[in-house]
Amino acid sequence: MSSNDLIEQAKEVLDRNKKEAWTSPSPVYYRHQWLWDTAFIAIGISNYNPQQAARELLSLKRGQWQNGMLPHVIFATRFHDMLKGPLFWQWRKSKLSSKKTVTSAITQPPMVAIAAAKVAKELKGEPKIQFLKQVLPMLESYHRWVYRERNPEGSGLIVVIHPWETGLDNTPAWAELLKQMPRPWWVRFLNKSGLFEIVMRQRKGAKMLDPDERTNNLEIMQAARLILRFRAQAYVNKAIFSSKPVATESLAFNSILIKANSCLIELAEQINYQLPQDLLENFNKTKEALNTLWDEDTKQYYSRDFSTKKLIKTPSITTFLPLFSEGIGKDRAEKLVKNLLDKKKYWTKFPVPTVPLDSPYFNQKRFWQGPVWINTNWMITRGLEHYGYQEEAKQIVEESINLVQNSGFCEYFSPLTGEGLGVKSFSWSAALLIDLLSSDGS
Ligand code: GLC
């Protein structure tokens, strides 16, 4: 199939998944609007319809909380899915939530400014100015929120309080922390008796997915318990941080934030929009502090456990995201690339697995614990290109195209066989493939 045919197919997926101004990740399984999905979707769409891409991003404004937070989900309906839906979150428990729009109460990686920079690049003339005028206040107040509420010790490294805030729901660093959390009797009971499994299977769309390809039930229950705790604390970050939270200085979140901060500065300059000095100082702090997540013994980056202040040394694909931040030195980039090209770890038939082959966590089918995702491949490709590794980037792009050509726009893929896994016709797989196929990159 030619690149043009593939792009046409990808556009069709995105058209089918479009709701209103926004596009759902998958109307059959993920019916709502997700924060970082919207950013990836806008990046893809901007290549052929920048005005629509602008509307996608600006649609996030309706869910923005009064304190500036952009929530990880904006719900399409008020009453849907007891377990992870609006009734569970009760976003109004926060006095500073969005007024009307029903949302979750945590965030997701700050991809939005990165997507806005790409959209602004594609827009011209008056529509571009209008877009910048509308998007900048939303982005400024979000980045301010990030630093005001999630930088409790002022180190510059942002603290995430929930695995879903990393975007990589069951990534090993968080799986480790959830394992260490106490398990009350009812969690043990629900897990052992299989009752939780029965409830989970009743959720809409759940029957089409193999439970072995998803987050395991114990991890979901522990993740849900964290939310119940935040809810009881009215989603007040000060209260959450003073009650010894399970939390990390997340490598994924902070790497993406560094790139997003640079994009925000670049966007502001285009219309002489003044960003406050203290915010700019914080941006520099994050860039410097990222280096403290490096471990010289194993020559890679890790997330840090916020309570013990120790690096969580379970390797995962996040070690490569500092390349995407563009904020690290060439020597460290070189060490990362050496690790990436190791055939016993990450350089599989279809790179890049989310967990290295030699990790006890590796499972070619389980969500973020092994499979290849198009968004992580996209971020790594962009990072490699920045540091001058064009050849390696090209190979990842080619294999990503092969994956989609052979298996469709699946949510994720086996790094060993290329088999398509998770939901089909997944929006960011389509959107980012378009971006990878577009000649000049983002
Ligand atoms: C899953 C993914 C998350 C994504 C969401 C919607 O929860 O882990 O990253 O945003 O699905 O696609």
GROMACS .gro file of C-alpha atoms and ligand atoms in nm:
model
  454
    1MET     CA    1   0.000   0.000   0.000
    2SER     CA    2   0.133   0.347  -0.084
    3SER     CA    3   0.190   0.613   0.181
    4ASN     CA    4  -0.095   0.815   0.035
    5ASP     CA    5  -0.338   0.524   0.067
    6LEU     CA    6  -0.232   0.472   0.425
    7ILE     CA    7  -0.280   0.841   0.501
    8GLU     CA    8  -0.630   0.828   0.346
    9GLN     CA    9  -0.718   0.528   0.563
   10ALA     CA   10  -0.588   0.706   0.871
   11LYS     CA   11  -0.801   1.011   0.793
   12GLU     CA   12  -1.106   0.788   0.762
   13VAL     CA   13  -1.042   0.644   1.108
   14LEU     CA   14  -1.018   0.993   1.252
   15ASP     CA   15  -1.335   1.107   1.073
   16ARG     CA   16  -1.526   0.808   1.206
   17ASN     CA   17  -1.406   0.869   1.560
   18LYS     CA   18  -1.491   1.239   1.556
   19LYS     CA   19  -1.760   1.346   1.802
   20GLU     CA   20  -1.809   1.720   1.813
   21ALA     CA   21  -1.513   1.954   1.805
   22TRP     CA   22  -1.314   1.666   1.952
   23THR     CA   23  -1.230   1.311   1.851
   24SER     CA   24  -1.264   1.013   2.083
   25PRO     CA   25  -0.976   0.763   2.111
   26SER     CA   26  -1.215   0.483   2.011
   27PRO     CA   27  -1.594   0.531   2.011
   28VAL     CA   28  -1.655   0.167   2.098
   29TYR     CA   29  -1.433   0.153   2.405
   30TYR     CA   30  -1.301   0.497   2.503
   31ARG     CA   31  -1.607   0.711   2.447
   32HIS     CA   32  -1.489   1.026   2.622
   33GLN     CA   33  -1.222   1.286   2.551
   34TRP     CA   34  -0.873   1.219   2.686
   35LEU     CA   35  -0.617   1.494   2.739
   36TRP     CA   36  -0.301   1.362   2.577
   37ASP     CA   37  -0.498   1.174   2.312
   38THR     CA   38  -0.643   1.510   2.203
   39ALA     CA   39  -0.290   1.647   2.168
   40PHE     CA   40  -0.170   1.353   1.957
   41ILE     CA   41  -0.486   1.365   1.747
   42ALA     CA   42  -0.443   1.739   1.682
   43ILE     CA   43  -0.080   1.684   1.577
   44GLY     CA   44  -0.194   1.434   1.314
   45ILE     CA   45  -0.491   1.636   1.189
   46SER     CA   46  -0.285   1.957   1.165
   47ASN     CA   47  -0.105   1.804   0.865
   48TYR     CA   48  -0.417   1.829   0.651
   49ASN     CA   49  -0.672   2.041   0.838
   50PRO     CA   50  -0.501   2.281   1.082
   51GLN     CA   51  -0.823   2.468   1.160
   52GLN     CA   52  -0.989   2.150   1.278
   53ALA     CA   53  -0.677   2.062   1.477
   54ALA     CA   54  -0.701   2.404   1.644
   55ARG     CA   55  -1.065   2.338   1.737
   56GLU     CA   56  -0.968   1.999   1.885
   57LEU     CA   57  -0.718   2.163   2.118
   58LEU     CA   58  -0.938   2.457   2.209
   59SER     CA   59  -1.219   2.216   2.299
   60LEU     CA   60  -1.015   2.127   2.607
   61LYS     CA   61  -1.091   2.470   2.748
   62ARG     CA   62  -1.444   2.369   2.846
   63GLY     CA   63  -1.304   2.111   3.090
   64GLN     CA   64  -1.030   2.326   3.240
   65TRP     CA   65  -1.066   2.360   3.614
   66GLN     CA   66  -1.088   2.699   3.780
   67ASN     CA   67  -0.744   2.633   3.929
   68GLY     CA   68  -0.597   2.575   3.581
   69MET     CA   69  -0.579   2.195   3.577
   70LEU     CA   70  -0.657   2.024   3.249
   71PRO     CA   71  -0.823   1.698   3.355
   72HIS     CA   72  -0.724   1.367   3.200
   73VAL     CA   73  -1.082   1.291   3.089
   74ILE     CA   74  -1.372   1.512   2.987
   75PHE     CA   75  -1.678   1.290   3.002
   76ALA     CA   76  -1.912   1.278   2.708
   77THR     CA   77  -2.204   1.175   2.926
   78ARG     CA   78  -2.295   1.230   3.288
   79PHE     CA   79  -2.384   0.874   3.372
   80HIS     CA   80  -2.159   0.616   3.220
   81ASP     CA   81  -1.950   0.335   3.350
   82MET     CA   82  -1.987   0.313   3.729
   83LEU     CA   83  -1.627   0.217   3.782
   84LYS     CA   84  -1.429   0.480   3.601
   85GLY     CA   85  -1.708   0.725   3.512
   86PRO     CA   86  -1.841   1.056   3.650
   87LEU     CA   87  -2.027   0.896   3.939
   88PHE     CA   88  -1.704   0.748   4.060
   89TRP     CA   89  -1.494   1.063   4.029
   90GLN     CA   90  -1.748   1.315   4.167
   91TRP     CA   91  -1.540   1.602   4.035
   92ARG     CA   92  -1.759   1.858   4.209
   93LYS     CA   93  -1.606   1.754   4.543
   94SER     CA   94  -1.337   2.000   4.447
   95LYS     CA   95  -1.433   2.363   4.496
   96LEU     CA   96  -1.209   2.454   4.204
   97SER     CA   97  -1.332   2.206   3.945
   98SER     CA   98  -1.470   2.300   3.606
   99LYS     CA   99  -1.810   2.458   3.656
  100LYS     CA  100  -2.034   2.272   3.415
  101THR     CA  101  -1.831   2.019   3.220
  102VAL     CA  102  -1.806   1.679   3.386
  103THR     CA  103  -1.444   1.566   3.418
  104SER     CA  104  -1.206   1.338   3.603
  105ALA     CA  105  -0.988   1.495   3.872
  106ILE     CA  106  -0.628   1.413   3.780
  107THR     CA  107  -0.424   1.519   3.478
  108GLN     CA  108  -0.218   1.346   3.206
  109PRO     CA  109   0.122   1.426   3.049
  110PRO     CA  110   0.137   1.791   2.935
  111MET     CA  111   0.143   1.727   2.560
  112VAL     CA  112  -0.095   2.013   2.480
  113ALA     CA  113   0.161   2.293   2.432
  114ILE     CA  114   0.361   2.062   2.205
  115ALA     CA  115   0.053   2.000   1.991
  116ALA     CA  116  -0.029   2.374   1.994
  117ALA     CA  117   0.318   2.453   1.856
  118LYS     CA  118   0.264   2.210   1.570
  119VAL     CA  119  -0.085   2.346   1.496
  120ALA     CA  120   0.044   2.705   1.503
  121LYS     CA  121   0.318   2.606   1.260
  122GLU     CA  122   0.058   2.480   1.013
  123LEU     CA  123  -0.185   2.775   1.050
  124LYS     CA  124  -0.130   3.099   0.862
  125GLY     CA  125  -0.244   3.461   0.886
  126GLU     CA  126  -0.540   3.569   1.098
  127PRO     CA  127  -0.653   3.216   1.200
  128LYS     CA  128  -0.308   3.161   1.345
  129ILE     CA  129  -0.319   3.483   1.550
  130GLN     CA  130  -0.670   3.400   1.673
  131PHE     CA  131  -0.560   3.051   1.771
  132LEU     CA  132  -0.258   3.181   1.963
  133LYS     CA  133  -0.471   3.437   2.146
  134GLN     CA  134  -0.712   3.169   2.257
  135VAL     CA  135  -0.476   2.886   2.335
  136LEU     CA  136  -0.207   3.077   2.526
  137PRO     CA  137  -0.416   3.173   2.833
  138MET     CA  138  -0.532   2.809   2.862
  139LEU     CA  139  -0.175   2.681   2.841
  140GLU     CA  140  -0.033   2.942   3.076
  141SER     CA  141  -0.284   2.866   3.347
  142TYR     CA  142  -0.228   2.491   3.304
  143HIS     CA  143   0.151   2.519   3.333
  144ARG     CA  144   0.107   2.751   3.632
  145TRP     CA  145  -0.114   2.492   3.796
  146VAL     CA  146   0.148   2.223   3.732
  147TYR     CA  147   0.414   2.426   3.914
  148ARG     CA  148   0.190   2.563   4.189
  149GLU     CA  149   0.020   2.237   4.284
  150ARG     CA  150   0.260   1.960   4.186
  151ASN     CA  151   0.599   2.089   4.282
  152PRO     CA  152   0.555   2.060   4.658
  153GLU     CA  153   0.924   2.084   4.744
  154GLY     CA  154   1.012   2.338   4.477
  155SER     CA  155   1.270   2.106   4.316
  156GLY     CA  156   1.136   2.167   3.966
  157LEU     CA  157   1.054   1.799   3.925
  158ILE     CA  158   0.679   1.761   3.900
  159VAL     CA  159   0.516   1.499   4.116
  160VAL     CA  160   0.240   1.278   3.978
  161ILE     CA  161   0.001   1.121   4.224
  162HIS     CA  162  -0.158   0.851   4.014
  163PRO     CA  163  -0.040   0.595   3.757
  164TRP     CA  164  -0.287   0.726   3.499
  165GLU     CA  165  -0.121   1.067   3.518
  166THR     CA  166   0.185   0.918   3.347
  167GLY     CA  167  -0.031   0.816   3.051
  168LEU     CA  168   0.140   0.475   3.069
  169ASP     CA  169  -0.116   0.328   3.308
  170ASN     CA  170   0.055   0.007   3.421
  171THR     CA  171   0.416   0.111   3.362
  172PRO     CA  172   0.654  -0.092   3.586
  173ALA     CA  173   0.760   0.195   3.814
  174TRP     CA  174   0.399   0.243   3.920
  175ALA     CA  175   0.324  -0.130   3.924
  176GLU     CA  176   0.603  -0.156   4.183
  177LEU     CA  177   0.450   0.114   4.402
  178LEU     CA  178   0.100  -0.029   4.379
  179LYS     CA  179   0.239  -0.370   4.478
  180GLN     CA  180   0.385  -0.219   4.794
  181MET     CA  181   0.054  -0.056   4.895
  182PRO     CA  182  -0.129  -0.238   5.175
  183ARG     CA  183  -0.418  -0.455   5.058
  184PRO     CA  184  -0.725  -0.427   5.279
  185TRP     CA  185  -0.938  -0.739   5.330
  186TRP     CA  186  -1.196  -0.637   5.072
  187VAL     CA  187  -0.936  -0.592   4.801
  188ARG     CA  188  -0.795  -0.938   4.875
  189PHE     CA  189  -1.147  -1.080   4.880
  190LEU     CA  190  -1.260  -0.917   4.555
  191ASN     CA  191  -0.942  -1.025   4.383
  192LYS     CA  192  -0.933  -1.385   4.510
  193SER     CA  193  -1.302  -1.459   4.471
  194GLY     CA  194  -1.300  -1.340   4.110
  195LEU     CA  195  -1.587  -1.098   4.189
  196PHE     CA  196  -1.395  -0.797   4.067
  197GLU     CA  197  -1.325  -0.976   3.741
  198ILE     CA  198  -1.699  -1.037   3.696
  199VAL     CA  199  -1.778  -0.668   3.756
  200MET     CA  200  -1.504  -0.560   3.516
  201ARG     CA  201  -1.640  -0.784   3.243
  202GLN     CA  202  -1.978  -0.609   3.263
  203ARG     CA  203  -1.829  -0.275   3.161
  204LYS     CA  204  -1.929  -0.157   2.818
  205GLY     CA  205  -1.690  -0.277   2.551
  206ALA     CA  206  -1.491  -0.491   2.797
  207LYS     CA  207  -1.595  -0.819   2.635
  208MET     CA  208  -1.408  -0.743   2.317
  209LEU     CA  209  -1.076  -0.714   2.498
  210ASP     CA  210  -0.861  -0.994   2.634
  211PRO     CA  211  -0.801  -0.928   3.010
  212ASP     CA  212  -0.447  -1.062   2.968
  213GLU     CA  213  -0.373  -0.763   2.745
  214ARG     CA  214  -0.488  -0.506   3.001
  215THR     CA  215  -0.387  -0.374   3.343
  216ASN     CA  216  -0.436  -0.651   3.598
  217ASN     CA  217  -0.726  -0.632   3.841
  218LEU     CA  218  -0.520  -0.579   4.153
  219GLU     CA  219  -0.349  -0.278   3.995
  220ILE     CA  220  -0.686  -0.135   3.890
  221MET     CA  221  -0.826  -0.178   4.242
  222GLN     CA  222  -0.525  -0.009   4.400
  223ALA     CA  223  -0.546   0.273   4.143
  224ALA     CA  224  -0.917   0.314   4.221
  225ARG     CA  225  -0.844   0.325   4.595
  226LEU     CA  226  -0.606   0.614   4.538
  227ILE     CA  227  -0.884   0.808   4.369
  228LEU     CA  228  -1.126   0.736   4.653
  229ARG     CA  229  -0.863   0.879   4.887
  230PHE     CA  230  -0.821   1.198   4.680
  231ARG     CA  231  -1.197   1.232   4.659
  232ALA     CA  232  -1.222   1.220   5.039
  233GLN     CA  233  -0.959   1.498   5.042
  234ALA     CA  234  -1.175   1.705   4.804
  235TYR     CA  235  -0.895   1.681   4.547
  236VAL     CA  236  -0.691   1.941   4.737
  237ASN     CA  237  -0.326   1.884   4.648
  238LYS     CA  238  -0.198   2.033   4.976
  239ALA     CA  239  -0.403   1.777   5.170
  240ILE     CA  240  -0.291   1.499   4.939
  241PHE     CA  241   0.077   1.584   4.983
  242SER     CA  242   0.054   1.611   5.358
  243SER     CA  243  -0.086   1.259   5.386
  244LYS     CA  244   0.218   1.068   5.253
  245PRO     CA  245   0.087   0.996   4.906
  246VAL     CA  246   0.199   0.718   4.676
  247ALA     CA  247   0.365   0.942   4.419
  248THR     CA  248   0.656   0.975   4.179
  249GLU     CA  249   0.875   1.237   4.022
  250SER     CA  250   0.776   1.093   3.689
  251LEU     CA  251   1.034   1.063   3.414
  252ALA     CA  252   0.767   1.057   3.142
  253PHE     CA  253   0.575   1.357   3.274
  254ASN     CA  254   0.883   1.571   3.337
  255SER     CA  255   1.049   1.488   3.004
  256ILE     CA  256   0.735   1.586   2.816
  257LEU     CA  257   0.695   1.896   3.033
  258ILE     CA  258   1.044   2.022   2.941
  259LYS     CA  259   0.960   2.006   2.571
  260ALA     CA  260   0.615   2.157   2.636
  261ASN     CA  261   0.770   2.447   2.829
  262SER     CA  262   0.997   2.528   2.532
  263CYS     CA  263   0.695   2.516   2.300
  264LEU     CA  264   0.500   2.747   2.530
  265ILE     CA  265   0.782   3.003   2.525
  266GLU     CA  266   0.801   2.979   2.146
  267LEU     CA  267   0.424   3.026   2.109
  268ALA     CA  268   0.419   3.326   2.344
  269GLU     CA  269   0.699   3.498   2.149
  270GLN     CA  270   0.493   3.483   1.830
  271ILE     CA  271   0.237   3.733   1.962
  272ASN     CA  272   0.444   3.902   2.233
  273TYR     CA  273   0.247   3.732   2.506
  274GLN     CA  274   0.417   3.787   2.841
  275LEU     CA  275   0.480   3.475   3.051
  276PRO     CA  276   0.553   3.549   3.417
  277GLN     CA  277   0.918   3.545   3.523
  278ASP     CA  278   0.869   3.298   3.809
  279LEU     CA  279   0.717   3.050   3.567
  280LEU     CA  280   1.014   3.082   3.333
  281GLU     CA  281   1.250   3.026   3.626
  282ASN     CA  282   1.064   2.709   3.711
  283PHE     CA  283   1.102   2.588   3.354
  284ASN     CA  284   1.482   2.610   3.392
  285LYS     CA  285   1.469   2.426   3.722
  286THR     CA  286   1.290   2.129   3.568
  287LYS     CA  287   1.546   2.108   3.291
  288GLU     CA  288   1.833   2.098   3.538
  289ALA     CA  289   1.661   1.865   3.781
  290LEU     CA  290   1.586   1.604   3.515
  291ASN     CA  291   1.952   1.508   3.530
  292THR     CA  292   1.908   1.392   3.889
  293LEU     CA  293   1.693   1.107   3.755
  294TRP     CA  294   2.002   0.959   3.585
  295ASP     CA  295   2.166   0.647   3.733
  296GLU     CA  296   2.533   0.619   3.644
  297ASP     CA  297   2.560   0.247   3.734
  298THR     CA  298   2.301   0.132   3.484
  299LYS     CA  299   2.343   0.432   3.252
  300GLN     CA  300   1.978   0.516   3.226
  301TYR     CA  301   1.703   0.739   3.363
  302TYR     CA  302   1.431   0.634   3.608
  303SER     CA  303   1.136   0.789   3.791
  304ARG     CA  304   1.187   0.865   4.159
  305ASP     CA  305   0.967   0.749   4.446
  306PHE     CA  306   0.849   1.072   4.606
  307SER     CA  307   0.832   0.936   4.959
  308THR     CA  308   1.161   0.738   4.981
  309LYS     CA  309   1.345   0.974   4.741
  310LYS     CA  310   1.497   0.667   4.574
  311LEU     CA  311   1.504   0.599   4.202
  312ILE     CA  312   1.267   0.317   4.109
  313LYS     CA  313   1.513   0.107   3.913
  314THR     CA  314   1.277  -0.097   3.701
  315PRO     CA  315   1.370  -0.025   3.338
  316SER     CA  316   1.108   0.087   3.090
  317ILE     CA  317   1.073   0.281   2.767
  318THR     CA  318   1.047   0.605   2.967
  319THR     CA  319   1.427   0.605   2.989
  320PHE     CA  320   1.428   0.732   2.627
  321LEU     CA  321   1.185   1.019   2.681
  322PRO     CA  322   1.459   1.262   2.792
  323LEU     CA  323   1.561   1.251   2.422
  324PHE     CA  324   1.219   1.395   2.341
  325SER     CA  325   1.266   1.665   2.607
  326GLU     CA  326   1.566   1.792   2.406
  327GLY     CA  327   1.705   1.901   2.742
  328ILE     CA  328   1.989   1.651   2.798
  329GLY     CA  329   2.352   1.650   2.690
  330LYS     CA  330   2.486   1.465   2.385
  331ASP     CA  331   2.689   1.219   2.597
  332ARG     CA  332   2.380   1.094   2.782
  333ALA     CA  333   2.186   1.081   2.456
  334GLU     CA  334   2.457   0.857   2.315
  335LYS     CA  335   2.433   0.620   2.612
  336LEU     CA  336   2.057   0.604   2.572
  337VAL     CA  337   2.086   0.519   2.204
  338LYS     CA  338   2.331   0.237   2.285
  339ASN     CA  339   2.070   0.093   2.520
  340LEU     CA  340   1.797   0.137   2.259
  341LEU     CA  341   1.993  -0.057   1.996
  342ASP     CA  342   2.053  -0.355   2.228
  343LYS     CA  343   1.880  -0.655   2.068
  344LYS     CA  344   1.843  -0.828   2.405
  345LYS     CA  345   1.648  -0.531   2.538
  346TYR     CA  346   1.473  -0.284   2.310
  347TRP     CA  347   1.580  -0.346   1.949
  348THR     CA  348   1.316  -0.610   1.876
  349LYS     CA  349   1.179  -0.711   1.537
  350PHE     CA  350   0.925  -0.431   1.579
  351PRO     CA  351   1.080  -0.167   1.805
  352VAL     CA  352   1.031  -0.012   2.059
  353PRO     CA  353   0.879  -0.234   2.332
  354THR     CA  354   0.751  -0.044   2.636
  355VAL     CA  355   0.950  -0.275   2.865
  356PRO     CA  356   1.285  -0.437   2.772
  357LEU     CA  357   1.288  -0.807   2.684
  358ASP     CA  358   1.511  -0.894   2.981
  359SER     CA  359   1.277  -0.740   3.241
  360PRO     CA  360   1.063  -0.967   3.463
  361TYR     CA  361   0.776  -0.735   3.372
  362PHE     CA  362   0.806  -0.801   3.000
  363ASN     CA  363   0.490  -0.943   2.844
  364GLN     CA  364   0.446  -0.889   2.470
  365LYS     CA  365   0.070  -0.841   2.509
  366ARG     CA  366   0.013  -0.658   2.834
  367PHE     CA  367  -0.071  -0.291   2.772
  368TRP     CA  368   0.228  -0.074   2.880
  369GLN     CA  369   0.436  -0.370   2.999
  370GLY     CA  370   0.582  -0.479   2.667
  371PRO     CA  371   0.377  -0.386   2.358
  372VAL     CA  372   0.479  -0.120   2.107
  373TRP     CA  373   0.270   0.197   2.103
  374ILE     CA  374   0.272   0.447   1.818
  375ASN     CA  375   0.285   0.749   2.050
  376THR     CA  376   0.601   0.635   2.231
  377ASN     CA  377   0.759   0.550   1.895
  378TRP     CA  378   0.665   0.895   1.771
  379MET     CA  379   0.824   1.066   2.073
  380ILE     CA  380   1.141   0.859   2.051
  381THR     CA  381   1.169   0.922   1.678
  382ARG     CA  382   1.144   1.297   1.728
  383GLY     CA  383   1.403   1.279   2.006
  384LEU     CA  384   1.644   1.073   1.795
  385GLU     CA  385   1.611   1.317   1.505
  386HIS     CA  386   1.691   1.607   1.735
  387TYR     CA  387   2.013   1.443   1.854
  388GLY     CA  388   2.123   1.350   1.502
  389TYR     CA  389   2.029   0.979   1.495
  390GLN     CA  390   1.841   1.002   1.165
  391GLU     CA  391   1.908   0.643   1.059
  392GLU     CA  392   1.776   0.491   1.383
  393ALA     CA  393   1.473   0.721   1.371
  394LYS     CA  394   1.404   0.614   1.014
  395GLN     CA  395   1.406   0.249   1.110
  396ILE     CA  396   1.154   0.305   1.388
  397VAL     CA  397   0.932   0.497   1.147
  398GLU     CA  398   0.951   0.219   0.888
  399GLU     CA  399   0.866  -0.052   1.137
  400SER     CA  400   0.580   0.156   1.278
  401ILE     CA  401   0.440   0.184   0.927
  402ASN     CA  402   0.481  -0.193   0.880
  403LEU     CA  403   0.294  -0.259   1.203
  404VAL     CA  404  -0.004  -0.056   1.091
  405GLN     CA  405   0.005  -0.186   0.736
  406ASN     CA  406   0.000  -0.547   0.854
  407SER     CA  407  -0.230  -0.521   1.154
  408GLY     CA  408  -0.436  -0.200   1.118
  409PHE     CA  409  -0.460   0.106   1.339
  410CYS     CA  410  -0.458  -0.097   1.660
  411GLU     CA  411  -0.407   0.050   2.005
  412TYR     CA  412  -0.076  -0.139   2.054
  413PHE     CA  413   0.124  -0.422   1.899
  414SER     CA  414   0.343  -0.716   1.990
  415PRO     CA  415   0.709  -0.614   1.953
  416LEU     CA  416   0.793  -0.975   1.861
  417THR     CA  417   0.528  -1.071   1.604
  418GLY     CA  418   0.368  -0.739   1.512
  419GLU     CA  419   0.024  -0.872   1.609
  420GLY     CA  420  -0.230  -0.591   1.665
  421LEU     CA  421  -0.365  -0.571   2.021
  422GLY     CA  422  -0.622  -0.372   2.223
  423VAL     CA  423  -0.892  -0.176   2.044
  424LYS     CA  424  -0.900  -0.138   1.668
  425SER     CA  425  -0.923   0.196   1.479
  426PHE     CA  426  -0.746   0.376   1.761
  427SER     CA  427  -0.725   0.749   1.698
  428TRP     CA  428  -0.368   0.834   1.798
  429SER     CA  429  -0.228   0.539   1.602
  430ALA     CA  430  -0.395   0.691   1.292
  431ALA     CA  431  -0.305   1.052   1.375
  432LEU     CA  432   0.060   0.996   1.456
  433LEU     CA  433   0.109   0.770   1.158
  434ILE     CA  434  -0.002   1.061   0.940
  435ASP     CA  435   0.254   1.278   1.114
  436LEU     CA  436   0.531   1.019   1.075
  437LEU     CA  437   0.451   0.989   0.705
  438SER     CA  438   0.452   1.364   0.649
  439SER     CA  439   0.793   1.453   0.510
  440ASP     CA  440   0.911   1.741   0.726
  441GLY     CA  441   0.814   1.595   1.065
  442SER     CA  442   0.670   1.806   1.347
  443GLC     C1  443  -0.553   0.418   2.819
  443GLC     C2  444  -0.409   0.465   2.802
  443GLC     C3  445  -0.401   0.617   2.812
  443GLC     C4  446  -0.496   0.679   2.712
  443GLC     C5  447  -0.639   0.624   2.727
  443GLC     C6  448  -0.731   0.668   2.616
  443GLC     O1  449  -0.599   0.444   2.947
  443GLC     O2  450  -0.327   0.407   2.898
  443GLC     O3  451  -0.270   0.663   2.790
  443GLC     O4  452  -0.496   0.816   2.724
  443GLC     O5  453  -0.636   0.483   2.725
  443GLC     O6  454  -0.680   0.632   2.492
   0.00000   0.00000   0.00000
